[in-house]
Amino acid sequence: MVEVNMRNKLTTFPILAITLVVFLIFSVSGCITNGSTDDQAKTINVTDMAGRSVTLKYPVESLVLMDSTCTAEFSSVYGEGFDSKIVGWDNNLRDNSGDMYEKYVEKFPAMAEIPDVGSLDDNTFNAEKVIALNPDVVIMHDWEFMWDGEATKEALTRLDQAGIPVVFLDFYMDPMTNSTKSMQLLGKITDKEQRAQDIVDYYDDKVNSIYSRLEKIQGKKPTVYIECAYKGPETYGISYGDVAWGDIVKKAGGDNIAEPILLNKSKALSAEYLVNQSPDIIILTGRNWSTPGSLRMGYTSTPNVTKSTMTPFINRPGWDTINAVENQKVYGIYHGYCTDIFNFVALEAFAKWFYPEEFRDVDPAETLKEYHRKFMPIDYSGTLVYSYY
Amino acid sequence: MDVKSKEAYKKMVGRKYFFLLSISVAIFFTFILDIMTGPASLSVREVISTIFFPAYSERSVQVIVWTFRLPVALMAVVTGITLGLAGANMQTILDNPLASPYTLGISAAAGFGAALAIVFGVGVLPFADTLFVPINAFVFSLISCMAIYGIARFKRATSETIVLTGIAVLFLFDSLLALLEYTANPEQVQAIVFWLFGSLTKTTWTTLGITVGIVLMVIPLLAIDVWKLTALRLGDDKAKSLGVNVEKMRLKGLILISILTSTAVAFVGTIGFIGLVAPHIARMLVGEDHRYFLPFSALSGAFILSTASVLSKAVVPGIVFPIGILTSLIGIPFFVWLLLSKKRGYW
């Protein structure tokens, strides 16, 4: 721990010095040009996804991403040159989405050097470091309030004291409504509104086509169980009430068995409840978690790896009596999707799994490829949407 | 011996047997209730017929009764017995009313072992994934016991030395655990915390079998010593004058306790409180004679844990509620009521 503090000090001084020098140069050059234009930096006022009114420098040139997995959204909105704009982030991308991290670093090696500012989830958040990096804005997510309310409030106070604005996005609490708004907000503050709008149009186009078809479908909704398969097969991972994945299941026309008992929380269900409910469809979410036995999915996973890590889940006691297993309707989806812009692909995949006949022509993997081609700096690869049978 | 005192003794023994019988009946009922409760609403007839004629019921009902409910209900009883016995034995050999598997840091050591497995080790041993956490917990609780044992051997095994060593061990492992939690990522911390809360839901027939086997092995070893243990309660000097080798008794007790506690803790996590309170309940109701005190303490433990198991399913049906949170919540009122209703000190 001492070492870390030393490192901070060592980086803080040069950065402070550099900022000071830069500031001097600017003020001097400002004097030389006789205050002709830009001595007053432009500002913009926005209302963020947490309903806070924030004033920031316009356009923002440097960001700290409190959730580094947000790189996917930021890079697609910003396009060319996004990598040099991220001046700090947490380790979420590296530790939990290692596959995506690799893809980015492969293409933009400098990203490996982006400093880690700690995370609010485990109290490692280092406000001092953020202040030293002096970003134009710090990007946070609404779920921070739910998971780490205290730490978040404290971080806000400290950043506020340092005059560093914080903008909240939301891809989790109300994913199907707030994702596009969050993209527009990102576009607005970085002066990339057109690109953001292109993404939003694409997104809306996709989801609306799903919604309009769902409206026409009559009859009983399939019952669905969705679990974050990060604990391995022995322990039931969390399932979702009416948030995140649960919300997407509902919007895709599924009847989420966790909702009546979880309401709007995320908790693990008991095995007995699941077997007794015997849902029509089971969806397990996978990623590159470090936990052994967890479901492996992502940019660097092959279908074989996903299959072999999913088999033990299907062999859990009692699962052979569940409708979903008997009727061979067990699926996997990349876990990053409930917290990012790709949730429209999840919606597509779910709708297709729930109503295979009506959505025969929909191909989520194809949609993903297209999105990557159009908006993402990295290429599509790996296993992001998976059907076990 | 006059008739009167014989009569009085008979009456006293009769009362003890009555208590033992009552608590056994109570456990039987909580056990049945435990098999009956769960998110799947099964009728009494369904459950009974599935227990006795599994072949005639639906597969899913079979799974629910045989895979999910029976092992858990039985594990609640067996773990309760284990913790009750460990606590009773501990308080006796340490001559200390506050002694419990917690006091000696055995639970803390087990928690640290489990956390170590969760943070670093799991996956290192590809073959023992399911048992890796419990084995690690077991090993570490044994290590802590051996450390206490070693120090006790090195000095004379007085109860003060052992208790103080235990407390030192407790703080050591607690801070090591905190250190682990500090370095772990949020998911791992959550897994550790959940493990520390204790949970019966992961019980399988295998882990149940192992626990039962170990308990059955330890009970006769304890039963041999009931008179010596009773003598020990008179104090070291009196016990010595009655020919009890006090130090040997202590060390033997320590080993048995560590085996019992490690087993219980390894499979269900650190369920606190039972090891401390079950012996007190037993002492208040049937007194110090270890022929009654040990079984009653074991049965009180079983009763508390079985009740907690029923309640843990009733809190929010369909969600796993950590049982360790409930044991003290339901045990405390009963314990306090007993304390207040006692006219004199009983320790």
PDB file of C-alpha atoms in Angstrom, chain A residues 1 96 119 121-124 230-231 234-236 238 261-262 267-273 275-276 289-293 317-318 320-321, chain B residues 37-42 59-60 63-64 67-69 122-123 129-130 182 184-188 190-191 194 202 313 316-320:
ATOM      1  CA  MET A   1       0.000   0.000   0.000  1.00  0.00           C
ATOM      2  CA  ASN A  96     -13.834  -8.768 -15.911  1.00  0.00           C
ATOM      3  CA  SER A 119     -13.042   1.611  -8.150  1.00  0.00           C
ATOM      4  CA  ASP A 121     -17.152  -0.956  -5.550  1.00  0.00           C
ATOM      5  CA  ASP A 122     -14.293  -2.001  -3.348  1.00  0.00           C
ATOM      6  CA  ASN A 123     -13.294   1.301  -1.780  1.00  0.00           C
ATOM      7  CA  THR A 124     -10.121   1.591  -3.794  1.00  0.00           C
ATOM      8  CA  TYR A 230     -20.142 -16.051 -12.474  1.00  0.00           C
ATOM      9  CA  LYS A 231     -19.982 -18.321  -9.439  1.00  0.00           C
ATOM     10  CA  GLU A 234     -22.094 -25.256  -7.530  1.00  0.00           C
ATOM     11  CA  THR A 235     -23.393 -21.892  -6.392  1.00  0.00           C
ATOM     12  CA  TYR A 236     -26.364 -20.123  -7.885  1.00  0.00           C
ATOM     13  CA  ILE A 238     -27.633 -13.701  -9.018  1.00  0.00           C
ATOM     14  CA  ILE A 261     -39.997 -12.414  -5.599  1.00  0.00           C
ATOM     15  CA  LEU A 262     -37.072 -10.130  -6.369  1.00  0.00           C
ATOM     16  CA  LYS A 267     -30.275 -11.803  -5.794  1.00  0.00           C
ATOM     17  CA  ALA A 268     -29.695 -15.523  -6.162  1.00  0.00           C
ATOM     18  CA  LEU A 269     -32.776 -17.705  -6.366  1.00  0.00           C
ATOM     19  CA  SER A 270     -32.944 -21.036  -4.602  1.00  0.00           C
ATOM     20  CA  ALA A 271     -32.523 -24.180  -6.669  1.00  0.00           C
ATOM     21  CA  GLU A 272     -35.811 -25.513  -5.435  1.00  0.00           C
ATOM     22  CA  TYR A 273     -37.721 -22.466  -6.609  1.00  0.00           C
ATOM     23  CA  VAL A 275     -36.896 -26.495 -10.431  1.00  0.00           C
ATOM     24  CA  ASN A 276     -40.416 -26.015  -9.126  1.00  0.00           C
ATOM     25  CA  TRP A 289     -14.500 -13.887 -14.945  1.00  0.00           C
ATOM     26  CA  SER A 290     -11.637 -15.202 -12.875  1.00  0.00           C
ATOM     27  CA  THR A 291     -13.877 -17.570 -10.931  1.00  0.00           C
ATOM     28  CA  PRO A 292     -13.232 -21.136 -12.005  1.00  0.00           C
ATOM     29  CA  GLY A 293     -16.255 -22.856 -13.438  1.00  0.00           C
ATOM     30  CA  PRO A 317     -29.164 -31.380  -9.758  1.00  0.00           C
ATOM     31  CA  GLY A 318     -32.761 -31.248 -10.880  1.00  0.00           C
ATOM     32  CA  ASP A 320     -33.029 -32.353 -16.187  1.00  0.00           C
ATOM     33  CA  THR A 321     -36.613 -31.910 -14.979  1.00  0.00           C
TER      34      THR A 321
ATOM     35  CA  THR B  37     -41.244 -25.814   3.788  1.00  0.00           C
ATOM     36  CA  GLY B  38     -39.854 -24.479   0.563  1.00  0.00           C
ATOM     37  CA  PRO B  39     -40.897 -22.457  -2.459  1.00  0.00           C
ATOM     38  CA  ALA B  40     -42.503 -25.493  -4.053  1.00  0.00           C
ATOM     39  CA  SER B  41     -45.818 -26.025  -2.322  1.00  0.00           C
ATOM     40  CA  LEU B  42     -45.910 -29.770  -1.837  1.00  0.00           C
ATOM     41  CA  ARG B  59     -38.973 -36.468 -11.205  1.00  0.00           C
ATOM     42  CA  SER B  60     -39.123 -32.830 -10.181  1.00  0.00           C
ATOM     43  CA  VAL B  63     -35.413 -33.840  -6.905  1.00  0.00           C
ATOM     44  CA  ILE B  64     -36.991 -31.263  -4.638  1.00  0.00           C
ATOM     45  CA  THR B  67     -31.786 -33.427  -3.502  1.00  0.00           C
ATOM     46  CA  PHE B  68     -32.823 -30.097  -2.055  1.00  0.00           C
ATOM     47  CA  ARG B  69     -34.741 -30.621   1.144  1.00  0.00           C
ATOM     48  CA  VAL B 122      -9.834 -22.429  -6.293  1.00  0.00           C
ATOM     49  CA  GLY B 123      -8.952 -23.696  -9.696  1.00  0.00           C
ATOM     50  CA  ASP B 129     -13.328 -27.749  -6.987  1.00  0.00           C
ATOM     51  CA  THR B 130     -16.402 -28.481  -4.911  1.00  0.00           C
ATOM     52  CA  TYR B 182      -9.034  -5.865   1.110  1.00  0.00           C
ATOM     53  CA  ALA B 184      -9.936  -9.367  -3.268  1.00  0.00           C
ATOM     54  CA  ASN B 185     -12.232  -8.099  -5.985  1.00  0.00           C
ATOM     55  CA  PRO B 186     -15.886  -7.303  -5.179  1.00  0.00           C
ATOM     56  CA  GLU B 187     -17.257 -10.623  -6.423  1.00  0.00           C
ATOM     57  CA  GLN B 188     -14.790 -12.525  -4.281  1.00  0.00           C
ATOM     58  CA  GLN B 190     -19.209 -11.142  -1.756  1.00  0.00           C
ATOM     59  CA  ALA B 191     -18.480 -14.851  -1.952  1.00  0.00           C
ATOM     60  CA  PHE B 194     -21.711 -15.156   1.999  1.00  0.00           C
ATOM     61  CA  LYS B 202     -25.067 -26.379  -0.653  1.00  0.00           C
ATOM     62  CA  LYS B 313     -36.810 -20.479   3.926  1.00  0.00           C
ATOM     63  CA  VAL B 316     -38.468 -14.686   1.321  1.00  0.00           C
ATOM     64  CA  PRO B 317     -39.583 -17.883  -0.383  1.00  0.00           C
ATOM     65  CA  GLY B 318     -37.428 -18.629  -3.382  1.00  0.00           C
ATOM     66  CA  ILE B 319     -34.397 -16.728  -2.173  1.00  0.00           C
ATOM     67  CA  VAL B 320     -31.577 -18.230  -0.184  1.00  0.00           C
TER      68      VAL B 320
END
